[in-house]
XYZ file of C-alpha atoms in Angstrom:
160
model
C -0.209 -0.056 -0.069
C 1.261 3.409 -0.819
C -0.046 6.808 0.100
C -0.182 9.776 -2.513
C -0.726 13.284 -0.784
C -2.236 16.365 -2.530
C -3.006 19.835 -1.058
C -5.455 22.435 -2.279
C -6.256 25.904 -1.112
C -9.588 27.929 -1.788
C -10.752 31.232 -0.723
C -14.241 32.520 -0.054
C -15.675 35.803 1.212
C -17.623 33.729 3.841
C -16.392 34.131 7.287
C -14.716 30.915 8.561
C -16.853 30.012 11.496
C -19.927 30.510 9.365
C -18.485 28.307 6.229
C -17.507 25.633 8.696
C -20.896 25.595 10.367
C -22.591 25.042 7.078
C -20.015 22.868 5.466
C -19.090 20.707 8.292
C -21.592 20.962 11.272
C -24.568 21.005 9.114
C -23.156 19.164 6.010
C -25.798 16.093 6.585
C -29.005 18.146 6.143
C -27.714 21.088 3.950
C -26.031 19.215 1.069
C -28.974 16.858 -0.031
C -31.115 19.865 0.261
C -28.667 21.871 -2.132
C -27.777 19.061 -4.254
C -30.937 17.147 -4.432
C -30.329 16.355 -8.077
C -27.197 14.244 -6.917
C -27.495 13.391 -3.187
C -30.438 11.468 -1.975
C -29.579 11.774 1.766
C -26.767 11.375 4.309
C -27.297 9.339 7.546
C -25.103 8.533 10.386
C -25.034 4.794 10.552
C -22.626 4.334 13.590
C -22.105 6.783 16.466
C -23.537 10.194 17.268
C -22.330 12.092 14.278
C -19.093 13.328 15.956
C -15.545 11.834 15.983
C -15.672 7.998 15.425
C -18.996 8.179 13.645
C -19.495 6.529 10.249
C -21.766 8.221 7.923
C -23.460 7.000 4.696
C -24.048 9.329 1.694
C -26.633 7.914 -0.773
C -26.711 9.148 -4.086
C -29.744 9.549 -6.540
C -30.311 6.543 -8.733
C -28.968 6.459 -12.216
C -25.855 8.510 -11.385
C -22.365 7.329 -11.621
C -21.855 6.980 -7.821
C -24.372 4.922 -5.624
C -22.908 5.581 -2.062
C -19.983 6.736 -0.091
C -19.241 5.843 3.440
C -17.047 8.032 5.653
C -15.551 7.812 8.916
C -15.232 11.056 10.990
C -11.846 11.423 12.886
C -12.000 15.055 13.986
C -14.662 17.780 14.135
C -13.075 20.734 15.927
C -15.372 23.557 16.000
C -12.720 25.808 18.051
C -9.880 25.402 15.684
C -12.255 25.082 12.645
C -10.793 21.866 11.449
C -12.260 18.592 10.212
C -10.735 15.258 9.304
C -12.428 12.238 7.878
C -11.821 9.154 5.721
C -13.773 7.684 2.766
C -13.678 4.044 3.849
C -16.217 2.498 1.209
C -17.948 3.447 -1.935
C -17.842 3.108 -5.774
C -15.045 5.517 -6.415
C -12.428 3.464 -4.275
C -12.489 0.861 -7.052
C -9.856 -1.728 -7.189
C -7.039 0.950 -6.783
C -7.814 2.547 -3.345
C -8.258 1.424 0.158
C -9.451 4.771 1.301
C -9.031 8.526 0.993
C -8.550 10.753 4.029
C -9.297 14.543 3.964
C -8.065 17.125 6.380
C -9.679 20.450 5.973
C -8.733 23.811 7.951
C -10.694 26.868 7.849
C -8.469 30.208 8.513
C -9.715 33.722 8.456
C -8.437 35.810 5.485
C -7.695 39.740 5.866
C -11.035 40.563 3.926
C -13.315 38.979 6.590
C -13.592 35.853 4.489
C -11.498 32.664 4.734
C -8.945 30.269 3.231
C -9.859 26.592 3.532
C -6.882 24.297 3.047
C -7.608 20.647 2.285
C -4.786 17.991 2.305
C -6.058 14.680 0.688
C -4.297 11.316 1.150
C -4.986 8.528 -1.248
C -4.195 4.991 0.333
C -3.710 2.922 -2.749
C -3.809 -0.814 -3.118
C -0.422 -2.505 -4.039
C 1.983 -0.364 -6.088
C -0.539 1.843 -7.472
C 0.266 5.493 -7.716
C -2.635 7.949 -7.743
C -2.032 10.745 -10.396
C -2.670 14.220 -10.024
C -5.166 13.880 -12.977
C -6.978 11.441 -10.929
C -6.927 13.637 -7.956
C -8.250 16.673 -9.877
C -11.442 14.769 -10.798
C -12.173 14.306 -7.145
C -11.043 17.764 -6.132
C -13.826 19.129 -8.675
C -16.491 17.154 -7.136
C -15.569 18.561 -3.731
C -15.343 22.098 -5.132
C -18.862 21.636 -6.498
C -20.236 20.898 -3.118
C -18.294 23.831 -1.553
C -19.328 26.285 -4.300
C -23.040 25.218 -3.802
C -22.654 25.984 0.042
C -21.018 29.304 -0.618
C -23.669 30.344 -3.082
C -26.377 29.562 -0.453
C -24.512 31.307 2.128
C -24.134 34.453 0.065
C -27.773 34.361 -0.874
C -28.982 33.805 2.736
C -26.566 36.188 4.755
C -28.451 35.462 8.101
C -28.186 31.748 7.893
C -25.311 30.233 10.154
C -24.586 33.910 11.218
């Protein structure tokens, strides 16, 4: 097994605590509402939703992905950091054991935030996960972040 690590940094005009609340703390209810054409529901199948919990994200029928199962490692609302792993699902295929995400939200000078993502691909055998493959997953994640950002911009009092 090998590990390939990639980092990505994004910015938003949304304050870090507000973006963290929406994108991390309320992810399970907000994302199926905002992206109902893709995400059917998200449910906690083990634990209380906090660290150590396992969450199941079900997608609408007919799409390329049926489900994803994540294990939550860290949900730190004081330091605005979350860490979780994709442990089961269609996109792991025969090349990946798991994918771990570590996301940190930091204030930027304009009242918005910078969110930094470190992604570790834990591969099967000698497989090397390429940057091109990573970019496909990164784009999916950015689609979710941009949908949440647009919702927050349109609803300035939500999560304030």
